[in-house]
Every structure is written in structure tokens, then in C-alpha cells.
mmCIF file of C-alpha atoms and ligand atoms in Angstrom:
data_model
loop_
_atom_site.group_PDB
_atom_site.id
_atom_site.type_symbol
_atom_site.label_atom_id
_atom_site.label_comp_id
_atom_site.label_asym_id
_atom_site.label_seq_id
_atom_site.Cartn_x
_atom_site.Cartn_y
_atom_site.Cartn_z
ATOM 1 C CA UNK A 1 -31.351 -15.646 6.946
ATOM 2 C CA UNK A 2 -29.487 -12.448 6.064
ATOM 3 C CA UNK A 3 -28.513 -11.810 9.653
ATOM 4 C CA UNK A 4 -27.296 -15.384 9.967
ATOM 5 C CA UNK A 5 -24.992 -14.891 6.991
ATOM 6 C CA UNK A 6 -23.766 -11.578 8.353
ATOM 7 C CA UNK A 7 -23.120 -12.895 11.856
ATOM 8 C CA UNK A 8 -22.415 -16.610 11.550
ATOM 9 C CA UNK A 9 -21.839 -17.250 7.873
ATOM 10 C CA UNK A 10 -22.533 -20.581 6.293
ATOM 11 C CA UNK A 11 -21.904 -23.495 8.647
ATOM 12 C CA UNK A 12 -19.899 -21.043 10.765
ATOM 13 C CA UNK A 13 -16.968 -21.152 8.353
ATOM 14 C CA UNK A 14 -17.111 -17.402 7.750
ATOM 15 C CA UNK A 15 -19.269 -14.381 8.416
ATOM 16 C CA UNK A 16 -19.359 -10.991 6.748
ATOM 17 C CA UNK A 17 -18.954 -9.348 10.160
ATOM 18 C CA UNK A 18 -15.748 -11.227 10.926
ATOM 19 C CA UNK A 19 -13.995 -9.269 8.177
ATOM 20 C CA UNK A 20 -16.182 -6.204 7.503
ATOM 21 C CA UNK A 21 -17.037 -5.364 11.136
ATOM 22 C CA UNK A 22 -20.207 -5.831 13.170
ATOM 23 C CA UNK A 23 -22.065 -3.016 11.376
ATOM 24 C CA UNK A 24 -20.266 -3.264 8.032
ATOM 25 C CA UNK A 25 -18.057 -0.327 8.958
ATOM 26 C CA UNK A 26 -14.932 -1.914 7.456
ATOM 27 C CA UNK A 27 -11.378 -1.991 8.772
ATOM 28 C CA UNK A 28 -7.908 -1.015 7.583
ATOM 29 C CA UNK A 29 -7.925 -4.161 5.417
ATOM 30 C CA UNK A 30 -11.585 -4.402 4.348
ATOM 31 C CA UNK A 31 -14.039 -1.936 2.814
ATOM 32 C CA UNK A 32 -16.931 -0.320 4.562
ATOM 33 C CA UNK A 33 -20.158 -1.833 3.173
ATOM 34 C CA UNK A 34 -22.606 0.163 5.321
ATOM 35 C CA UNK A 35 -24.443 2.759 3.254
ATOM 36 C CA UNK A 36 -22.962 1.637 -0.074
ATOM 37 C CA UNK A 37 -25.386 1.502 -3.040
ATOM 38 C CA UNK A 38 -27.184 -1.822 -3.150
ATOM 39 C CA UNK A 39 -26.894 -2.265 -6.946
ATOM 40 C CA UNK A 40 -23.156 -1.664 -6.699
ATOM 41 C CA UNK A 41 -22.754 -4.160 -3.811
ATOM 42 C CA UNK A 42 -24.711 -6.754 -5.775
ATOM 43 C CA UNK A 43 -22.560 -6.217 -8.864
ATOM 44 C CA UNK A 44 -19.395 -6.759 -6.837
ATOM 45 C CA UNK A 45 -20.672 -10.026 -5.340
ATOM 46 C CA UNK A 46 -21.602 -11.272 -8.830
ATOM 47 C CA UNK A 47 -18.213 -10.144 -10.197
ATOM 48 C CA UNK A 48 -16.340 -12.001 -7.420
ATOM 49 C CA UNK A 49 -18.430 -15.120 -8.055
ATOM 50 C CA UNK A 50 -17.890 -14.976 -11.820
ATOM 51 C CA UNK A 51 -14.180 -14.214 -11.514
ATOM 52 C CA UNK A 52 -14.259 -10.785 -13.179
ATOM 53 C CA UNK A 53 -13.047 -9.284 -9.864
ATOM 54 C CA UNK A 54 -10.268 -11.022 -7.974
ATOM 55 C CA UNK A 55 -9.875 -11.512 -4.217
ATOM 56 C CA UNK A 56 -9.272 -14.881 -2.596
ATOM 57 C CA UNK A 57 -11.531 -14.250 0.412
ATOM 58 C CA UNK A 58 -14.407 -12.773 -1.540
ATOM 59 C CA UNK A 59 -14.375 -15.354 -4.327
ATOM 60 C CA UNK A 60 -14.748 -18.063 -1.701
ATOM 61 C CA UNK A 61 -17.604 -16.184 0.007
ATOM 62 C CA UNK A 62 -19.424 -15.189 -3.184
ATOM 63 C CA UNK A 63 -19.373 -18.706 -4.601
ATOM 64 C CA UNK A 64 -21.177 -19.875 -1.453
ATOM 65 C CA UNK A 65 -24.072 -17.419 -1.925
ATOM 66 C CA UNK A 66 -27.127 -17.821 -4.143
ATOM 67 C CA UNK A 67 -28.713 -14.906 -6.031
ATOM 68 C CA UNK A 68 -31.420 -14.320 -3.396
ATOM 69 C CA UNK A 69 -28.841 -14.136 -0.633
ATOM 70 C CA UNK A 70 -26.727 -11.701 -2.652
ATOM 71 C CA UNK A 71 -29.757 -9.421 -3.109
ATOM 72 C CA UNK A 72 -30.628 -9.617 0.573
ATOM 73 C CA UNK A 73 -27.091 -8.882 1.704
ATOM 74 C CA UNK A 74 -26.719 -5.958 -0.710
ATOM 75 C CA UNK A 75 -30.007 -4.455 0.495
ATOM 76 C CA UNK A 76 -29.106 -5.108 4.124
ATOM 77 C CA UNK A 77 -25.777 -3.278 3.992
ATOM 78 C CA UNK A 78 -27.110 -0.453 1.807
ATOM 79 C CA UNK A 79 -29.660 0.594 4.430
ATOM 80 C CA UNK A 80 -27.255 0.805 7.376
ATOM 81 C CA UNK A 81 -26.533 4.415 8.337
ATOM 82 C CA UNK A 82 -23.285 5.072 10.170
ATOM 83 C CA UNK A 83 -21.504 8.282 11.048
ATOM 84 C CA UNK A 84 -19.122 9.129 8.216
ATOM 85 C CA UNK A 85 -15.627 10.618 8.540
ATOM 86 C CA UNK A 86 -13.385 7.688 9.390
ATOM 87 C CA UNK A 87 -10.533 10.165 9.031
ATOM 88 C CA UNK A 88 -7.281 10.282 7.060
ATOM 89 C CA UNK A 89 -4.597 7.723 7.905
ATOM 90 C CA UNK A 90 -2.240 7.698 4.913
ATOM 91 C CA UNK A 91 -0.426 10.977 5.458
ATOM 92 C CA UNK A 92 -1.862 12.212 2.158
ATOM 93 C CA UNK A 93 -1.930 15.872 1.055
ATOM 94 C CA UNK A 94 -5.537 16.805 1.875
ATOM 95 C CA UNK A 95 -5.555 19.988 -0.223
ATOM 96 C CA UNK A 96 -4.359 17.993 -3.248
ATOM 97 C CA UNK A 97 -7.018 15.365 -2.481
ATOM 98 C CA UNK A 98 -9.711 18.034 -2.347
ATOM 99 C CA UNK A 99 -8.550 19.424 -5.692
ATOM 100 C CA UNK A 100 -8.613 16.029 -7.434
ATOM 101 C CA UNK A 101 -12.003 15.159 -5.958
ATOM 102 C CA UNK A 102 -13.771 18.411 -6.881
ATOM 103 C CA UNK A 103 -11.819 19.803 -9.850
ATOM 104 C CA UNK A 104 -9.664 17.011 -11.234
ATOM 105 C CA UNK A 105 -6.303 17.730 -12.824
ATOM 106 C CA UNK A 106 -6.816 18.129 -16.541
ATOM 107 C CA UNK A 107 -3.121 18.648 -17.266
ATOM 108 C CA UNK A 108 -2.710 15.034 -16.187
ATOM 109 C CA UNK A 109 -5.996 13.735 -17.655
ATOM 110 C CA UNK A 110 -7.535 13.162 -14.233
ATOM 111 C CA UNK A 111 -11.252 14.086 -14.174
ATOM 112 C CA UNK A 112 -13.007 15.324 -11.059
ATOM 113 C CA UNK A 113 -14.303 12.334 -9.086
ATOM 114 C CA UNK A 114 -17.528 14.222 -8.307
ATOM 115 C CA UNK A 115 -18.462 14.178 -12.001
ATOM 116 C CA UNK A 116 -19.484 10.543 -11.629
ATOM 117 C CA UNK A 117 -19.550 9.794 -7.904
ATOM 118 C CA UNK A 118 -21.836 12.703 -6.886
ATOM 119 C CA UNK A 119 -21.134 16.256 -5.754
ATOM 120 C CA UNK A 120 -20.164 15.067 -2.254
ATOM 121 C CA UNK A 121 -18.866 11.662 -3.421
ATOM 122 C CA UNK A 122 -22.053 10.247 -1.881
ATOM 123 C CA UNK A 123 -22.600 7.914 -4.847
ATOM 124 C CA UNK A 124 -25.055 8.023 -7.769
ATOM 125 C CA UNK A 125 -27.549 5.181 -8.291
ATOM 126 C CA UNK A 126 -27.187 2.646 -9.717
ATOM 127 C CA UNK A 127 -23.542 2.309 -10.790
ATOM 128 C CA UNK A 128 -21.318 4.979 -9.233
ATOM 129 C CA UNK A 129 -20.389 3.896 -5.713
ATOM 130 C CA UNK A 130 -20.158 5.987 -2.550
ATOM 131 C CA UNK A 131 -16.558 7.086 -1.946
ATOM 132 C CA UNK A 132 -17.171 9.468 0.995
ATOM 133 C CA UNK A 133 -16.271 7.917 4.319
ATOM 134 C CA UNK A 134 -14.657 4.820 2.838
ATOM 135 C CA UNK A 135 -11.665 3.368 4.687
ATOM 136 C CA UNK A 136 -8.657 5.194 3.190
ATOM 137 C CA UNK A 137 -6.443 2.090 2.943
ATOM 138 C CA UNK A 138 -9.164 0.396 0.887
ATOM 139 C CA UNK A 139 -9.714 3.362 -1.469
ATOM 140 C CA UNK A 140 -5.970 3.586 -2.036
ATOM 141 C CA UNK A 141 -5.725 -0.172 -2.663
ATOM 142 C CA UNK A 142 -8.428 -0.121 -5.334
ATOM 143 C CA UNK A 143 -6.829 2.775 -7.213
ATOM 144 C CA UNK A 144 -3.478 0.972 -7.001
ATOM 145 C CA UNK A 145 -5.066 -2.247 -8.293
ATOM 146 C CA UNK A 146 -6.574 -0.471 -11.303
ATOM 147 C CA UNK A 147 -3.303 1.361 -11.882
ATOM 148 C CA UNK A 148 -1.529 -2.016 -12.053
ATOM 149 C CA UNK A 149 -4.244 -3.680 -14.155
ATOM 150 C CA UNK A 150 -5.207 -5.980 -11.254
ATOM 151 C CA UNK A 151 -8.904 -5.000 -10.917
ATOM 152 C CA UNK A 152 -10.703 -5.634 -14.173
ATOM 153 C CA UNK A 153 -14.405 -5.016 -13.537
ATOM 154 C CA UNK A 154 -14.911 -1.287 -14.107
ATOM 155 C CA UNK A 155 -17.416 -0.543 -16.899
ATOM 156 C CA UNK A 156 -15.642 0.793 -20.021
ATOM 157 C CA UNK A 157 -12.375 0.576 -18.062
ATOM 158 C CA UNK A 158 -13.230 4.017 -16.694
ATOM 159 C CA UNK A 159 -11.428 3.551 -13.395
ATOM 160 C CA UNK A 160 -8.455 1.829 -15.059
ATOM 161 C CA UNK A 161 -7.773 4.910 -17.181
ATOM 162 C CA UNK A 162 -8.319 7.361 -14.330
ATOM 163 C CA UNK A 163 -6.068 5.416 -11.941
ATOM 164 C CA UNK A 164 -3.352 5.048 -14.550
ATOM 165 C CA UNK A 165 -3.258 8.845 -14.857
ATOM 166 C CA UNK A 166 -2.659 9.201 -11.115
ATOM 167 C CA UNK A 167 0.606 9.030 -9.157
ATOM 168 C CA UNK A 168 0.803 7.070 -5.876
ATOM 169 C CA UNK A 169 0.943 10.410 -4.016
ATOM 170 C CA UNK A 170 -2.291 11.524 -5.721
ATOM 171 C CA UNK A 171 -3.961 8.231 -4.796
ATOM 172 C CA UNK A 172 -2.953 8.663 -1.156
ATOM 173 C CA UNK A 173 -4.121 12.269 -1.197
ATOM 174 C CA UNK A 174 -7.538 11.507 -2.658
ATOM 175 C CA UNK A 175 -8.067 8.417 -0.452
ATOM 176 C CA UNK A 176 -7.322 10.458 2.673
ATOM 177 C CA UNK A 177 -9.467 13.404 1.564
ATOM 178 C CA UNK A 178 -12.446 11.131 0.804
ATOM 179 C CA UNK A 179 -12.108 9.668 4.306
ATOM 180 C CA UNK A 180 -12.697 13.166 5.750
ATOM 181 C CA UNK A 181 -16.130 13.467 4.052
HETATM 182 C C1 LIG B 201 -14.725 -6.739 -0.440
HETATM 183 C C2 LIG B 201 -19.232 -8.224 0.669
HETATM 184 C C3 LIG B 201 -17.397 -11.558 3.668
HETATM 185 C C4 LIG B 201 -12.968 -9.751 2.952
HETATM 186 C C5 LIG B 201 -16.097 -6.910 -0.445
HETATM 187 C C6 LIG B 201 -17.015 -6.211 -1.313
HETATM 188 C C7 LIG B 201 -18.267 -6.639 -1.014
HETATM 189 C C8 LIG B 201 -18.165 -7.592 0.060
HETATM 190 C C9 LIG B 201 -19.572 -6.198 -1.649
HETATM 191 C C10 LIG B 201 -16.644 -5.150 -2.336
HETATM 192 C C11 LIG B 201 -16.913 -3.800 -1.699
HETATM 193 C C12 LIG B 201 -16.634 -2.619 -2.603
HETATM 194 O O1 LIG B 201 -16.353 -2.805 -3.791
HETATM 195 O O2 LIG B 201 -16.723 -1.497 -2.085
HETATM 196 C C13 LIG B 201 -19.139 -9.233 1.605
HETATM 197 C C14 LIG B 201 -20.265 -9.974 2.141
HETATM 198 C C15 LIG B 201 -19.762 -10.939 2.955
HETATM 199 C C16 LIG B 201 -18.304 -10.776 2.963
HETATM 200 C C17 LIG B 201 -21.720 -9.665 1.819
HETATM 201 C C18 LIG B 201 -20.491 -12.043 3.677
HETATM 202 C C19 LIG B 201 -21.456 -12.756 2.995
HETATM 203 C C20 LIG B 201 -16.044 -11.371 3.721
HETATM 204 C C21 LIG B 201 -15.120 -12.189 4.495
HETATM 205 C C22 LIG B 201 -13.869 -11.665 4.289
HETATM 206 C C23 LIG B 201 -14.004 -10.546 3.387
HETATM 207 C C24 LIG B 201 -15.531 -13.384 5.356
HETATM 208 C C25 LIG B 201 -12.540 -12.101 4.885
HETATM 209 C C26 LIG B 201 -12.232 -13.424 5.025
HETATM 210 C C27 LIG B 201 -13.059 -8.788 1.958
HETATM 211 C C28 LIG B 201 -11.920 -8.062 1.432
HETATM 212 C C29 LIG B 201 -12.426 -7.189 0.451
HETATM 213 C C30 LIG B 201 -13.865 -7.404 0.414
HETATM 214 C C31 LIG B 201 -10.458 -8.224 1.838
HETATM 215 C C32 LIG B 201 -11.615 -6.218 -0.421
HETATM 216 C C33 LIG B 201 -11.236 -6.920 -1.699
HETATM 217 C C34 LIG B 201 -10.311 -6.087 -2.566
HETATM 218 O O3 LIG B 201 -9.329 -5.539 -2.038
HETATM 219 O O4 LIG B 201 -10.563 -6.000 -3.767
HETATM 220 N N1 LIG B 201 -16.827 -7.759 0.381
HETATM 221 N N2 LIG B 201 -17.977 -9.730 2.135
HETATM 222 N N3 LIG B 201 -15.335 -10.384 3.066
HETATM 223 N N4 LIG B 201 -14.203 -8.365 1.347
HETATM 224 FE FE1 LIG B 201 -16.072 -9.075 1.726
HETATM 225 C C1 LIG B 202 -15.517 2.930 -8.759
HETATM 226 C C2 LIG B 202 -12.447 6.323 -7.125
HETATM 227 C C3 LIG B 202 -13.603 9.208 -10.854
HETATM 228 C C4 LIG B 202 -16.673 5.824 -12.495
HETATM 229 C C5 LIG B 202 -14.578 3.597 -8.005
HETATM 230 C C6 LIG B 202 -13.927 3.072 -6.817
HETATM 231 C C7 LIG B 202 -13.057 4.014 -6.381
HETATM 232 C C8 LIG B 202 -13.153 5.142 -7.268
HETATM 233 C C9 LIG B 202 -12.128 3.926 -5.169
HETATM 234 C C10 LIG B 202 -14.183 1.699 -6.195
HETATM 235 C C11 LIG B 202 -15.106 1.848 -5.021
HETATM 236 C C12 LIG B 202 -15.197 0.589 -4.218
HETATM 237 O O1 LIG B 202 -14.513 -0.404 -4.513
HETATM 238 O O2 LIG B 202 -15.982 0.588 -3.261
HETATM 239 C C13 LIG B 202 -12.499 7.398 -7.998
HETATM 240 C C14 LIG B 202 -11.677 8.588 -7.866
HETATM 241 C C15 LIG B 202 -11.984 9.397 -8.922
HETATM 242 C C16 LIG B 202 -13.014 8.715 -9.710
HETATM 243 C C17 LIG B 202 -10.661 8.811 -6.750
HETATM 244 C C18 LIG B 202 -11.375 10.725 -9.315
HETATM 245 C C19 LIG B 202 -9.985 10.822 -9.440
HETATM 246 C C20 LIG B 202 -14.559 8.557 -11.605
HETATM 247 C C21 LIG B 202 -15.164 9.096 -12.798
HETATM 248 C C22 LIG B 202 -16.011 8.125 -13.280
HETATM 249 C C23 LIG B 202 -15.956 6.997 -12.372
HETATM 250 C C24 LIG B 202 -14.895 10.482 -13.364
HETATM 251 C C25 LIG B 202 -16.898 8.166 -14.515
HETATM 252 C C26 LIG B 202 -16.423 8.655 -15.695
HETATM 253 C C27 LIG B 202 -16.627 4.748 -11.629
HETATM 254 C C28 LIG B 202 -17.421 3.537 -11.780
HETATM 255 C C29 LIG B 202 -17.085 2.701 -10.703
HETATM 256 C C30 LIG B 202 -16.106 3.420 -9.909
HETATM 257 C C31 LIG B 202 -18.415 3.230 -12.883
HETATM 258 C C32 LIG B 202 -17.657 1.312 -10.389
HETATM 259 C C33 LIG B 202 -16.740 0.220 -10.911
HETATM 260 C C34 LIG B 202 -17.343 -1.152 -10.706
HETATM 261 O O3 LIG B 202 -18.528 -1.345 -11.033
HETATM 262 O O4 LIG B 202 -16.644 -2.055 -10.239
HETATM 263 N N1 LIG B 202 -14.091 4.859 -8.256
HETATM 264 N N2 LIG B 202 -13.299 7.514 -9.096
HETATM 265 N N3 LIG B 202 -15.066 7.296 -11.365
HETATM 266 N N4 LIG B 202 -15.858 4.654 -10.504
HETATM 267 FE FE1 LIG B 202 -14.565 6.055 -9.823
#
């Protein structure tokens, strides 16, 4: 059942793999799902279904899934192990990205990402997602969405506040650095 949804979707209208890649590795326009925390993946599917996170493709997909399928898909993608290090592609300043990730920039009210996302940005169960090895275009796009108030599902608006303290150059830098991990 899970593999059918991943590969052929429902009635062959869509499949996860058609957008997220055969192994959930993601692309320049979709996130990597492989190795992400299963509780986090599940929360995102529920948020798309309930309309607390916006994306035309994912709302359509999530509304077609029942709770059991969401659990199965979240568990399925969470257990896939892929080589990390997709590599930087945004021409970001990697030294600046390293600094934001590990130390933050307190003059600008930007905390270190590793405080919540784990010392290597490998994620912390159950709520702090893996950032290491994510597609850099996707990481940048999420920070930009929060910065603009267009992604509304972060608990306590944590990521809204952090992203609003960042410049576009900082977002590019951190997205590219995280893609090197
Ligand atoms: C995002 C799962 C099918 C396009 C996501 C996210 C999850 C997910 C969990 C959020 C990831 C994160 O927050 O890191 C799935 C599953 C699918 C599926 C389980 C199959 C059942 C599709 C399809 C498309 C698609 C068919 C394209 C038509 C996207 C895009 C995003 C996304 C563009 C990023 C949304 C944004 O920028 O906020 N998907 N997906 N997905 N998915 Fe899917
Ligand atoms: C989610 C980046 C610092 C808490 C995310 C996501 C990104 C991100 C890109 C979305 C992941 C995805 O869609 O797959 C960053 C960066 C940081 C940072 C670059 C440092 C500048 C923090 C800190 C906290 C935090 C310090 C805690 C105080 C969270 C939480 C989520 C999240 C709870 C999940 C939101 C949800 O459930 O939708 N972060 N983060 N982050 N971050 Fe951060």
C-alpha cells in the first residue's frame, strides 16, 4: 500500500516519487523526505490537509490520504538512508552559513540553528527537523516563506521570528552551508 502511493499514487493521478524523487531525495523544487523525522513528516502532512501549511500540490495530495496512510508514508521516508551532502548551489557565503548554524548572530537576534536542530543539524525527535543535507533551494524557500509570513505552522512562531531576523544573503548562506553537511 505504501509503496503503491509512493510509486503510483492514487488512481495514478500522482505519486510521491514523481515530485520527490524515486528514493525521496528531493529536487531543486521539492524537499528531500528521505531520513527526515517521521513525527515531523506526519505533522506536515496533517498541516497541509488542515490548511495550516499552504502549498497547492501538497494540499491536494494530503487531502487524498487517510491517517493510516500518512503514518505509513512518514515511517517509510524516515527510514530511508541516503548519502548526505547534496552540495551548495545558491552561491551563498559558506563561512557565514557555518557561523549562523553553529554560533548564531546575537547582534541580529539570530540564534544558532544547532540549539534546536541538533549539534550537526541532524534533527531532534520529535519536533525539530533534520536540516543537514536538505536541498538548498528548499531550505532557502522555507526561510523566505517564514520571513514573508507565508508559512504559518511553526510552533510558537519560532521559525517566523528567526527568519524575520535574517537577511536574504544570510538565508542563502545558511541554506548552502546546511547542504554541505
Ligand atoms: C513538501 C510529502 C507528493 C510537491 C512535502 C512535505 C512532505 C511531503 C512531508 C514537507 C516536507 C518538509 O517540511 O520538509 C509528500 C508525500 C507525497 C507527496 C508523502 C505522496 C503521498 C507530492 C507531489 C508533489 C509534491 C505529487 C508535486 C505535484 C511538494 C512540494 C513541497 C512538498 C513542492 C514543498 C512545499 C513548500 O514549498 O512548502 N511533501 N509529498 N509532493 N511536496 Fe510533497
Ligand atoms: C523548522 C531552519 C533555528 C525550531 C525549520 C525548517 C528550516 C529551519 C529550514 C523547515 C524544515 C523543513 O521544512 O523541512 C532553521 C535555521 C535556523 C533555525 C536556518 C538557525 C538560523 C531554530 C531554532 C529553533 C527552531 C533555534 C528553536 C528555538 C524549529 C521548529 C521547526 C523548524 C520547531 C518545525 C516547524 C514545523 O513544525 O513546521 N527550521 N532553524 N529552529 N525549526 Fe528551525
